[in-house]
Amino acid sequence: MTIAITDVVLRDAHQSLFATRLRLDDMLPIAAQLDDVGYGSLECWGGATFDACIRFLGEDPWLRLRELKKAMPKTPLQMLLRGQNLLGYRHYADDVVERFVERAVKNGMDVFRVFDAMNDPRNMKAALQAVRSHGAHAQGTLSYTTSPAHTLQTWLDLTEQLLETGVDSIAIKDMSGILTPMAAYELVSEIKKRYDVRLHLHCHATTG
């Protein structure tokens, strides 16, 4: 078994801690050191960064991606992609999804963590298929939550649907910081028992 670590300081960290306001000039001085660590991947793009670059920072998000790729050539770069919503706040047509993914790969993206806030695999399908068709790593996502409707079987069924769509790995995304150690153990164990798939666990410490 291989264990790899994804560093999120250039994307999720500053998105969660100070509203995605880290500039490219803040990132580049530390990029070489991050590249030398040996991370499995570096999450540095996607999520709210695209919007924040344009709306608040006056930066070109595509230039940011190219410059980070140039500064960190040894480590796979990773992004968070909102499925059919791409990096916006509405659904886009399949051809727009395909073209966006193609451009992201061309500009240096290696790993795409594709999620849908409703955990609807139909909203992840076009993006995941586009990622694989362009030779990048397609990671399907379980956006973890708890409710009477969200049982262990819910997550097993979604895992199977994502595998049928075609993914290279599955992420369990605990974006609310509510996944307990026991629940994580049960979920990971049951997925591994049933499916031969790489798993990634992403947790937030919402309370600090």
JSON list of C-alpha atoms in Angstrom, two decimals:
[
{"chain": "A", "resi": 1, "resn": "MET", "atom": "CA", "xyz": [0.00, 0.00, 0.00]},
{"chain": "A", "resi": 2, "resn": "THR", "atom": "CA", "xyz": [1.27, 3.45, -0.96]},
{"chain": "A", "resi": 3, "resn": "ILE", "atom": "CA", "xyz": [0.34, 6.54, 1.05]},
{"chain": "A", "resi": 4, "resn": "ALA", "atom": "CA", "xyz": [0.63, 9.92, -0.68]},
{"chain": "A", "resi": 5, "resn": "ILE", "atom": "CA", "xyz": [-0.06, 13.40, 0.67]},
{"chain": "A", "resi": 6, "resn": "THR", "atom": "CA", "xyz": [-1.76, 16.22, -1.21]},
{"chain": "A", "resi": 7, "resn": "ASP", "atom": "CA", "xyz": [-0.78, 19.71, -0.08]},
{"chain": "A", "resi": 8, "resn": "VAL", "atom": "CA", "xyz": [-3.64, 22.23, -0.26]},
{"chain": "A", "resi": 9, "resn": "VAL", "atom": "CA", "xyz": [-1.90, 25.39, 0.96]},
{"chain": "A", "resi": 10, "resn": "LEU", "atom": "CA", "xyz": [-2.11, 27.08, -2.46]},
{"chain": "A", "resi": 11, "resn": "ARG", "atom": "CA", "xyz": [-5.86, 26.50, -2.87]},
{"chain": "A", "resi": 12, "resn": "ASP", "atom": "CA", "xyz": [-8.08, 25.25, -0.07]},
{"chain": "A", "resi": 13, "resn": "ALA", "atom": "CA", "xyz": [-6.01, 26.67, 2.78]},
{"chain": "A", "resi": 14, "resn": "HIS", "atom": "CA", "xyz": [-6.28, 30.32, 1.81]},
{"chain": "A", "resi": 15, "resn": "GLN", "atom": "CA", "xyz": [-9.79, 29.82, 0.42]},
{"chain": "A", "resi": 16, "resn": "SER", "atom": "CA", "xyz": [-10.91, 28.60, 3.84]},
{"chain": "A", "resi": 17, "resn": "LEU", "atom": "CA", "xyz": [-8.81, 30.94, 5.99]},
{"chain": "A", "resi": 18, "resn": "PHE", "atom": "CA", "xyz": [-8.83, 34.27, 4.16]},
{"chain": "A", "resi": 19, "resn": "ALA", "atom": "CA", "xyz": [-11.29, 34.24, 1.30]},
{"chain": "A", "resi": 20, "resn": "THR", "atom": "CA", "xyz": [-8.94, 33.05, -1.47]},
{"chain": "A", "resi": 21, "resn": "ARG", "atom": "CA", "xyz": [-6.89, 36.23, -1.46]},
{"chain": "A", "resi": 22, "resn": "LEU", "atom": "CA", "xyz": [-3.41, 34.71, -1.87]},
{"chain": "A", "resi": 23, "resn": "ARG", "atom": "CA", "xyz": [-1.78, 36.25, -4.94]},
{"chain": "A", "resi": 24, "resn": "LEU", "atom": "CA", "xyz": [0.55, 34.58, -7.41]},
{"chain": "A", "resi": 25, "resn": "ASP", "atom": "CA", "xyz": [3.37, 36.79, -6.12]},
{"chain": "A", "resi": 26, "resn": "ASP", "atom": "CA", "xyz": [2.78, 35.31, -2.66]},
{"chain": "A", "resi": 27, "resn": "MET", "atom": "CA", "xyz": [2.98, 31.76, -4.01]},
{"chain": "A", "resi": 28, "resn": "LEU", "atom": "CA", "xyz": [6.00, 31.80, -6.28]},
{"chain": "A", "resi": 29, "resn": "PRO", "atom": "CA", "xyz": [8.67, 32.45, -3.59]},
{"chain": "A", "resi": 30, "resn": "ILE", "atom": "CA", "xyz": [7.79, 29.17, -1.83]},
{"chain": "A", "resi": 31, "resn": "ALA", "atom": "CA", "xyz": [7.01, 27.12, -4.95]},
{"chain": "A", "resi": 32, "resn": "ALA", "atom": "CA", "xyz": [10.45, 25.52, -5.35]},
{"chain": "A", "resi": 33, "resn": "GLN", "atom": "CA", "xyz": [10.46, 24.33, -1.73]},
{"chain": "A", "resi": 34, "resn": "LEU", "atom": "CA", "xyz": [6.97, 22.86, -2.11]},
{"chain": "A", "resi": 35, "resn": "ASP", "atom": "CA", "xyz": [8.06, 21.12, -5.29]},
{"chain": "A", "resi": 36, "resn": "ASP", "atom": "CA", "xyz": [10.99, 19.49, -3.49]},
{"chain": "A", "resi": 37, "resn": "VAL", "atom": "CA", "xyz": [8.89, 17.93, -0.70]},
{"chain": "A", "resi": 38, "resn": "GLY", "atom": "CA", "xyz": [7.68, 15.01, -2.80]},
{"chain": "A", "resi": 39, "resn": "TYR", "atom": "CA", "xyz": [3.92, 15.45, -2.43]},
{"chain": "A", "resi": 40, "resn": "GLY", "atom": "CA", "xyz": [1.60, 13.15, -4.33]},
{"chain": "A", "resi": 41, "resn": "SER", "atom": "CA", "xyz": [0.01, 16.31, -5.71]},
{"chain": "A", "resi": 42, "resn": "LEU", "atom": "CA", "xyz": [-0.30, 20.02, -4.99]},
{"chain": "A", "resi": 43, "resn": "GLU", "atom": "CA", "xyz": [-3.80, 21.48, -5.06]},
{"chain": "A", "resi": 44, "resn": "CYS", "atom": "CA", "xyz": [-3.33, 25.00, -6.38]},
{"chain": "A", "resi": 45, "resn": "TRP", "atom": "CA", "xyz": [-6.22, 25.86, -8.69]},
{"chain": "A", "resi": 46, "resn": "GLY", "atom": "CA", "xyz": [-9.97, 25.57, -9.08]},
{"chain": "A", "resi": 47, "resn": "GLY", "atom": "CA", "xyz": [-12.58, 25.99, -6.39]},
{"chain": "A", "resi": 48, "resn": "ALA", "atom": "CA", "xyz": [-13.00, 29.71, -5.73]},
{"chain": "A", "resi": 49, "resn": "THR", "atom": "CA", "xyz": [-9.52, 30.67, -6.97]},
{"chain": "A", "resi": 50, "resn": "PHE", "atom": "CA", "xyz": [-10.63, 31.24, -10.56]},
{"chain": "A", "resi": 51, "resn": "ASP", "atom": "CA", "xyz": [-13.40, 33.63, -9.54]},
{"chain": "A", "resi": 52, "resn": "ALA", "atom": "CA", "xyz": [-11.23, 35.39, -6.94]},
{"chain": "A", "resi": 53, "resn": "CYS", "atom": "CA", "xyz": [-8.42, 35.98, -9.44]},
{"chain": "A", "resi": 54, "resn": "ILE", "atom": "CA", "xyz": [-10.76, 37.80, -11.79]},
{"chain": "A", "resi": 55, "resn": "ARG", "atom": "CA", "xyz": [-13.16, 39.49, -9.38]},
{"chain": "A", "resi": 56, "resn": "PHE", "atom": "CA", "xyz": [-10.91, 40.52, -6.51]},
{"chain": "A", "resi": 57, "resn": "LEU", "atom": "CA", "xyz": [-7.22, 40.18, -7.39]},
{"chain": "A", "resi": 58, "resn": "GLY", "atom": "CA", "xyz": [-7.07, 41.44, -10.97]},
{"chain": "A", "resi": 59, "resn": "GLU", "atom": "CA", "xyz": [-5.09, 38.35, -11.99]},
{"chain": "A", "resi": 60, "resn": "ASP", "atom": "CA", "xyz": [-5.34, 36.00, -14.95]},
{"chain": "A", "resi": 61, "resn": "PRO", "atom": "CA", "xyz": [-6.12, 32.53, -13.54]},
{"chain": "A", "resi": 62, "resn": "TRP", "atom": "CA", "xyz": [-4.69, 30.84, -16.63]},
{"chain": "A", "resi": 63, "resn": "LEU", "atom": "CA", "xyz": [-1.42, 32.72, -16.22]},
{"chain": "A", "resi": 64, "resn": "ARG", "atom": "CA", "xyz": [-1.37, 31.62, -12.57]},
{"chain": "A", "resi": 65, "resn": "LEU", "atom": "CA", "xyz": [-1.69, 27.98, -13.62]},
{"chain": "A", "resi": 66, "resn": "ARG", "atom": "CA", "xyz": [1.08, 28.25, -16.21]},
{"chain": "A", "resi": 67, "resn": "GLU", "atom": "CA", "xyz": [3.43, 30.02, -13.81]},
{"chain": "A", "resi": 68, "resn": "LEU", "atom": "CA", "xyz": [2.82, 27.49, -11.03]},
{"chain": "A", "resi": 69, "resn": "LYS", "atom": "CA", "xyz": [3.45, 24.62, -13.45]},
{"chain": "A", "resi": 70, "resn": "LYS", "atom": "CA", "xyz": [6.69, 26.24, -14.51]},
{"chain": "A", "resi": 71, "resn": "ALA", "atom": "CA", "xyz": [7.72, 26.77, -10.88]},
{"chain": "A", "resi": 72, "resn": "MET", "atom": "CA", "xyz": [6.76, 23.24, -9.71]},
{"chain": "A", "resi": 73, "resn": "PRO", "atom": "CA", "xyz": [7.55, 20.88, -12.59]},
{"chain": "A", "resi": 74, "resn": "LYS", "atom": "CA", "xyz": [8.20, 17.78, -10.46]},
{"chain": "A", "resi": 75, "resn": "THR", "atom": "CA", "xyz": [4.88, 17.61, -8.62]},
{"chain": "A", "resi": 76, "resn": "PRO", "atom": "CA", "xyz": [1.47, 16.86, -10.20]},
{"chain": "A", "resi": 77, "resn": "LEU", "atom": "CA", "xyz": [-0.78, 19.91, -9.94]},
{"chain": "A", "resi": 78, "resn": "GLN", "atom": "CA", "xyz": [-4.34, 19.35, -8.74]},
{"chain": "A", "resi": 79, "resn": "MET", "atom": "CA", "xyz": [-7.54, 21.35, -9.01]},
{"chain": "A", "resi": 80, "resn": "LEU", "atom": "CA", "xyz": [-11.07, 21.23, -7.62]},
{"chain": "A", "resi": 81, "resn": "LEU", "atom": "CA", "xyz": [-13.71, 21.19, -10.37]},
{"chain": "A", "resi": 82, "resn": "ARG", "atom": "CA", "xyz": [-17.43, 21.62, -9.69]},
{"chain": "A", "resi": 83, "resn": "GLY", "atom": "CA", "xyz": [-18.56, 19.06, -12.25]},
{"chain": "A", "resi": 84, "resn": "GLN", "atom": "CA", "xyz": [-21.04, 20.50, -14.72]},
{"chain": "A", "resi": 85, "resn": "ASN", "atom": "CA", "xyz": [-20.64, 23.92, -13.04]},
{"chain": "A", "resi": 86, "resn": "LEU", "atom": "CA", "xyz": [-16.90, 23.98, -13.86]},
{"chain": "A", "resi": 87, "resn": "LEU", "atom": "CA", "xyz": [-15.67, 26.97, -11.80]},
{"chain": "A", "resi": 88, "resn": "GLY", "atom": "CA", "xyz": [-18.87, 28.98, -12.09]},
{"chain": "A", "resi": 89, "resn": "TYR", "atom": "CA", "xyz": [-22.23, 29.04, -10.38]},
{"chain": "A", "resi": 90, "resn": "ARG", "atom": "CA", "xyz": [-24.50, 27.42, -12.96]},
{"chain": "A", "resi": 91, "resn": "HIS", "atom": "CA", "xyz": [-24.48, 24.42, -15.26]},
{"chain": "A", "resi": 92, "resn": "TYR", "atom": "CA", "xyz": [-22.60, 24.66, -18.57]},
{"chain": "A", "resi": 93, "resn": "ALA", "atom": "CA", "xyz": [-23.10, 22.68, -21.76]},
{"chain": "A", "resi": 94, "resn": "ASP", "atom": "CA", "xyz": [-21.10, 19.49, -22.24]},
{"chain": "A", "resi": 95, "resn": "ASP", "atom": "CA", "xyz": [-19.00, 20.99, -25.04]},
{"chain": "A", "resi": 96, "resn": "VAL", "atom": "CA", "xyz": [-18.02, 23.89, -22.76]},
{"chain": "A", "resi": 97, "resn": "VAL", "atom": "CA", "xyz": [-17.04, 21.40, -20.05]},
{"chain": "A", "resi": 98, "resn": "GLU", "atom": "CA", "xyz": [-14.95, 19.42, -22.51]},
{"chain": "A", "resi": 99, "resn": "ARG", "atom": "CA", "xyz": [-13.22, 22.52, -23.87]},
{"chain": "A", "resi": 100, "resn": "PHE", "atom": "CA", "xyz": [-12.48, 23.88, -20.39]},
{"chain": "A", "resi": 101, "resn": "VAL", "atom": "CA", "xyz": [-10.89, 20.61, -19.31]},
{"chain": "A", "resi": 102, "resn": "GLU", "atom": "CA", "xyz": [-8.85, 20.45, -22.52]},
{"chain": "A", "resi": 103, "resn": "ARG", "atom": "CA", "xyz": [-7.51, 23.97, -21.89]},
{"chain": "A", "resi": 104, "resn": "ALA", "atom": "CA", "xyz": [-6.76, 23.22, -18.24]},
{"chain": "A", "resi": 105, "resn": "VAL", "atom": "CA", "xyz": [-4.72, 20.16, -19.20]},
{"chain": "A", "resi": 106, "resn": "LYS", "atom": "CA", "xyz": [-2.95, 22.13, -21.92]},
{"chain": "A", "resi": 107, "resn": "ASN", "atom": "CA", "xyz": [-2.00, 24.83, -19.40]},
{"chain": "A", "resi": 108, "resn": "GLY", "atom": "CA", "xyz": [-0.56, 22.38, -16.89]},
{"chain": "A", "resi": 109, "resn": "MET", "atom": "CA", "xyz": [-3.26, 20.68, -14.80]},
{"chain": "A", "resi": 110, "resn": "ASP", "atom": "CA", "xyz": [-2.65, 17.02, -13.94]},
{"chain": "A", "resi": 111, "resn": "VAL", "atom": "CA", "xyz": [-5.25, 15.91, -11.37]},
{"chain": "A", "resi": 112, "resn": "PHE", "atom": "CA", "xyz": [-8.92, 16.92, -11.44]},
{"chain": "A", "resi": 113, "resn": "ARG", "atom": "CA", "xyz": [-10.96, 16.38, -8.28]},
{"chain": "A", "resi": 114, "resn": "VAL", "atom": "CA", "xyz": [-14.48, 16.50, -9.70]},
{"chain": "A", "resi": 115, "resn": "PHE", "atom": "CA", "xyz": [-17.41, 16.92, -7.31]},
{"chain": "A", "resi": 116, "resn": "ASP", "atom": "CA", "xyz": [-21.08, 17.82, -7.32]},
{"chain": "A", "resi": 117, "resn": "ALA", "atom": "CA", "xyz": [-22.64, 19.49, -4.29]},
{"chain": "A", "resi": 118, "resn": "MET", "atom": "CA", "xyz": [-25.72, 17.25, -4.63]},
{"chain": "A", "resi": 119, "resn": "ASN", "atom": "CA", "xyz": [-23.65, 14.07, -5.07]},
{"chain": "A", "resi": 120, "resn": "ASP", "atom": "CA", "xyz": [-25.38, 13.52, -8.41]},
{"chain": "A", "resi": 121, "resn": "PRO", "atom": "CA", "xyz": [-23.07, 11.43, -10.61]},
{"chain": "A", "resi": 122, "resn": "ARG", "atom": "CA", "xyz": [-24.78, 12.77, -13.74]},
{"chain": "A", "resi": 123, "resn": "ASN", "atom": "CA", "xyz": [-23.31, 16.19, -12.94]},
{"chain": "A", "resi": 124, "resn": "MET", "atom": "CA", "xyz": [-19.80, 14.74, -12.73]},
{"chain": "A", "resi": 125, "resn": "LYS", "atom": "CA", "xyz": [-19.92, 12.46, -15.76]},
{"chain": "A", "resi": 126, "resn": "ALA", "atom": "CA", "xyz": [-19.05, 14.89, -18.58]},
{"chain": "A", "resi": 127, "resn": "ALA", "atom": "CA", "xyz": [-16.13, 16.39, -16.66]},
{"chain": "A", "resi": 128, "resn": "LEU", "atom": "CA", "xyz": [-14.71, 13.03, -15.59]},
{"chain": "A", "resi": 129, "resn": "GLN", "atom": "CA", "xyz": [-14.92, 11.66, -19.12]},
{"chain": "A", "resi": 130, "resn": "ALA", "atom": "CA", "xyz": [-13.28, 14.79, -20.53]},
{"chain": "A", "resi": 131, "resn": "VAL", "atom": "CA", "xyz": [-10.43, 14.54, -18.02]},
{"chain": "A", "resi": 132, "resn": "ARG", "atom": "CA", "xyz": [-9.69, 10.94, -18.96]},
{"chain": "A", "resi": 133, "resn": "SER", "atom": "CA", "xyz": [-9.98, 11.64, -22.68]},
{"chain": "A", "resi": 134, "resn": "HIS", "atom": "CA", "xyz": [-7.21, 14.24, -22.35]},
{"chain": "A", "resi": 135, "resn": "GLY", "atom": "CA", "xyz": [-4.91, 11.93, -20.40]},
{"chain": "A", "resi": 136, "resn": "ALA", "atom": "CA", "xyz": [-5.19, 13.53, -16.97]},
{"chain": "A", "resi": 137, "resn": "HIS", "atom": "CA", "xyz": [-6.11, 11.95, -13.63]},
{"chain": "A", "resi": 138, "resn": "ALA", "atom": "CA", "xyz": [-9.87, 11.88, -13.01]},
{"chain": "A", "resi": 139, "resn": "GLN", "atom": "CA", "xyz": [-10.84, 11.77, -9.34]},
{"chain": "A", "resi": 140, "resn": "GLY", "atom": "CA", "xyz": [-14.51, 11.27, -8.54]},
{"chain": "A", "resi": 141, "resn": "THR", "atom": "CA", "xyz": [-15.72, 12.69, -5.24]},
{"chain": "A", "resi": 142, "resn": "LEU", "atom": "CA", "xyz": [-18.03, 11.71, -2.41]},
{"chain": "A", "resi": 143, "resn": "SER", "atom": "CA", "xyz": [-19.06, 15.01, -0.77]},
{"chain": "A", "resi": 144, "resn": "TYR", "atom": "CA", "xyz": [-19.52, 13.61, 2.72]},
{"chain": "A", "resi": 145, "resn": "THR", "atom": "CA", "xyz": [-22.45, 14.64, 4.85]},
{"chain": "A", "resi": 146, "resn": "THR", "atom": "CA", "xyz": [-24.78, 13.16, 7.44]},
{"chain": "A", "resi": 147, "resn": "SER", "atom": "CA", "xyz": [-28.58, 12.91, 7.35]},
{"chain": "A", "resi": 148, "resn": "PRO", "atom": "CA", "xyz": [-31.23, 10.18, 7.54]},
{"chain": "A", "resi": 149, "resn": "ALA", "atom": "CA", "xyz": [-30.83, 9.84, 3.76]},
{"chain": "A", "resi": 150, "resn": "HIS", "atom": "CA", "xyz": [-27.03, 9.49, 3.80]},
{"chain": "A", "resi": 151, "resn": "THR", "atom": "CA", "xyz": [-26.22, 5.96, 4.89]},
{"chain": "A", "resi": 152, "resn": "LEU", "atom": "CA", "xyz": [-23.15, 3.84, 4.28]},
{"chain": "A", "resi": 153, "resn": "GLN", "atom": "CA", "xyz": [-24.99, 2.32, 1.33]},
{"chain": "A", "resi": 154, "resn": "THR", "atom": "CA", "xyz": [-25.43, 5.80, -0.17]},
{"chain": "A", "resi": 155, "resn": "TRP", "atom": "CA", "xyz": [-21.67, 6.21, -0.39]},
{"chain": "A", "resi": 156, "resn": "LEU", "atom": "CA", "xyz": [-21.09, 2.68, -1.66]},
{"chain": "A", "resi": 157, "resn": "ASP", "atom": "CA", "xyz": [-23.67, 3.19, -4.41]},
{"chain": "A", "resi": 158, "resn": "LEU", "atom": "CA", "xyz": [-22.12, 6.52, -5.44]},
{"chain": "A", "resi": 159, "resn": "THR", "atom": "CA", "xyz": [-18.67, 4.94, -5.49]},
{"chain": "A", "resi": 160, "resn": "GLU", "atom": "CA", "xyz": [-19.95, 2.23, -7.83]},
{"chain": "A", "resi": 161, "resn": "GLN", "atom": "CA", "xyz": [-21.60, 4.79, -10.12]},
{"chain": "A", "resi": 162, "resn": "LEU", "atom": "CA", "xyz": [-18.40, 6.82, -10.32]},
{"chain": "A", "resi": 163, "resn": "LEU", "atom": "CA", "xyz": [-16.37, 3.70, -11.10]},
{"chain": "A", "resi": 164, "resn": "GLU", "atom": "CA", "xyz": [-18.83, 2.84, -13.87]},
{"chain": "A", "resi": 165, "resn": "THR", "atom": "CA", "xyz": [-18.37, 6.35, -15.31]},
{"chain": "A", "resi": 166, "resn": "GLY", "atom": "CA", "xyz": [-14.60, 5.85, -15.24]},
{"chain": "A", "resi": 167, "resn": "VAL", "atom": "CA", "xyz": [-12.32, 7.35, -12.61]},
{"chain": "A", "resi": 168, "resn": "ASP", "atom": "CA", "xyz": [-8.70, 6.90, -11.59]},
{"chain": "A", "resi": 169, "resn": "SER", "atom": "CA", "xyz": [-9.40, 7.44, -7.89]},
{"chain": "A", "resi": 170, "resn": "ILE", "atom": "CA", "xyz": [-12.12, 8.35, -5.40]},
{"chain": "A", "resi": 171, "resn": "ALA", "atom": "CA", "xyz": [-11.97, 11.23, -2.92]},
{"chain": "A", "resi": 172, "resn": "ILE", "atom": "CA", "xyz": [-13.94, 11.28, 0.31]},
{"chain": "A", "resi": 173, "resn": "LYS", "atom": "CA", "xyz": [-14.35, 15.02, 0.78]},
{"chain": "A", "resi": 174, "resn": "ASP", "atom": "CA", "xyz": [-15.23, 16.03, 4.34]},
{"chain": "A", "resi": 175, "resn": "MET", "atom": "CA", "xyz": [-15.68, 19.70, 3.54]},
{"chain": "A", "resi": 176, "resn": "SER", "atom": "CA", "xyz": [-17.70, 20.38, 6.70]},
{"chain": "A", "resi": 177, "resn": "GLY", "atom": "CA", "xyz": [-15.33, 18.74, 9.17]},
{"chain": "A", "resi": 178, "resn": "ILE", "atom": "CA", "xyz": [-17.93, 16.25, 10.40]},
{"chain": "A", "resi": 179, "resn": "LEU", "atom": "CA", "xyz": [-16.39, 12.89, 9.47]},
{"chain": "A", "resi": 180, "resn": "THR", "atom": "CA", "xyz": [-15.62, 11.11, 12.73]},
{"chain": "A", "resi": 181, "resn": "PRO", "atom": "CA", "xyz": [-12.72, 8.64, 13.02]},
{"chain": "A", "resi": 182, "resn": "MET", "atom": "CA", "xyz": [-15.10, 5.70, 13.40]},
{"chain": "A", "resi": 183, "resn": "ALA", "atom": "CA", "xyz": [-17.23, 6.74, 10.42]},
{"chain": "A", "resi": 184, "resn": "ALA", "atom": "CA", "xyz": [-14.08, 7.22, 8.34]},
{"chain": "A", "resi": 185, "resn": "TYR", "atom": "CA", "xyz": [-12.81, 3.77, 9.31]},
{"chain": "A", "resi": 186, "resn": "GLU", "atom": "CA", "xyz": [-16.10, 2.14, 8.38]},
{"chain": "A", "resi": 187, "resn": "LEU", "atom": "CA", "xyz": [-16.47, 3.99, 5.07]},
{"chain": "A", "resi": 188, "resn": "VAL", "atom": "CA", "xyz": [-12.90, 3.44, 3.90]},
{"chain": "A", "resi": 189, "resn": "SER", "atom": "CA", "xyz": [-12.93, -0.21, 4.99]},
{"chain": "A", "resi": 190, "resn": "GLU", "atom": "CA", "xyz": [-16.17, -0.99, 3.19]},
{"chain": "A", "resi": 191, "resn": "ILE", "atom": "CA", "xyz": [-15.11, 0.73, -0.03]},
{"chain": "A", "resi": 192, "resn": "LYS", "atom": "CA", "xyz": [-11.75, -1.06, -0.03]},
{"chain": "A", "resi": 193, "resn": "LYS", "atom": "CA", "xyz": [-13.47, -4.38, 0.70]},
{"chain": "A", "resi": 194, "resn": "ARG", "atom": "CA", "xyz": [-15.66, -4.05, -2.39]},
{"chain": "A", "resi": 195, "resn": "TYR", "atom": "CA", "xyz": [-13.62, -2.11, -4.93]},
{"chain": "A", "resi": 196, "resn": "ASP", "atom": "CA", "xyz": [-10.02, -2.01, -6.13]},
{"chain": "A", "resi": 197, "resn": "VAL", "atom": "CA", "xyz": [-9.67, 1.76, -6.26]},
{"chain": "A", "resi": 198, "resn": "ARG", "atom": "CA", "xyz": [-7.28, 4.39, -4.93]},
{"chain": "A", "resi": 199, "resn": "LEU", "atom": "CA", "xyz": [-8.86, 6.41, -2.12]},
{"chain": "A", "resi": 200, "resn": "HIS", "atom": "CA", "xyz": [-8.10, 9.95, -1.05]},
{"chain": "A", "resi": 201, "resn": "LEU", "atom": "CA", "xyz": [-9.36, 11.39, 2.24]},
{"chain": "A", "resi": 202, "resn": "HIS", "atom": "CA", "xyz": [-9.75, 15.17, 2.49]},
{"chain": "A", "resi": 203, "resn": "CYS", "atom": "CA", "xyz": [-10.81, 16.58, 5.86]},
{"chain": "A", "resi": 204, "resn": "HIS", "atom": "CA", "xyz": [-11.44, 20.04, 7.23]},
{"chain": "A", "resi": 205, "resn": "ALA", "atom": "CA", "xyz": [-10.90, 21.10, 10.83]},
{"chain": "A", "resi": 206, "resn": "THR", "atom": "CA", "xyz": [-13.76, 23.57, 10.85]},
{"chain": "A", "resi": 207, "resn": "THR", "atom": "CA", "xyz": [-13.36, 24.46, 14.52]},
{"chain": "A", "resi": 208, "resn": "GLY", "atom": "CA", "xyz": [-9.61, 25.04, 14.11]}
]
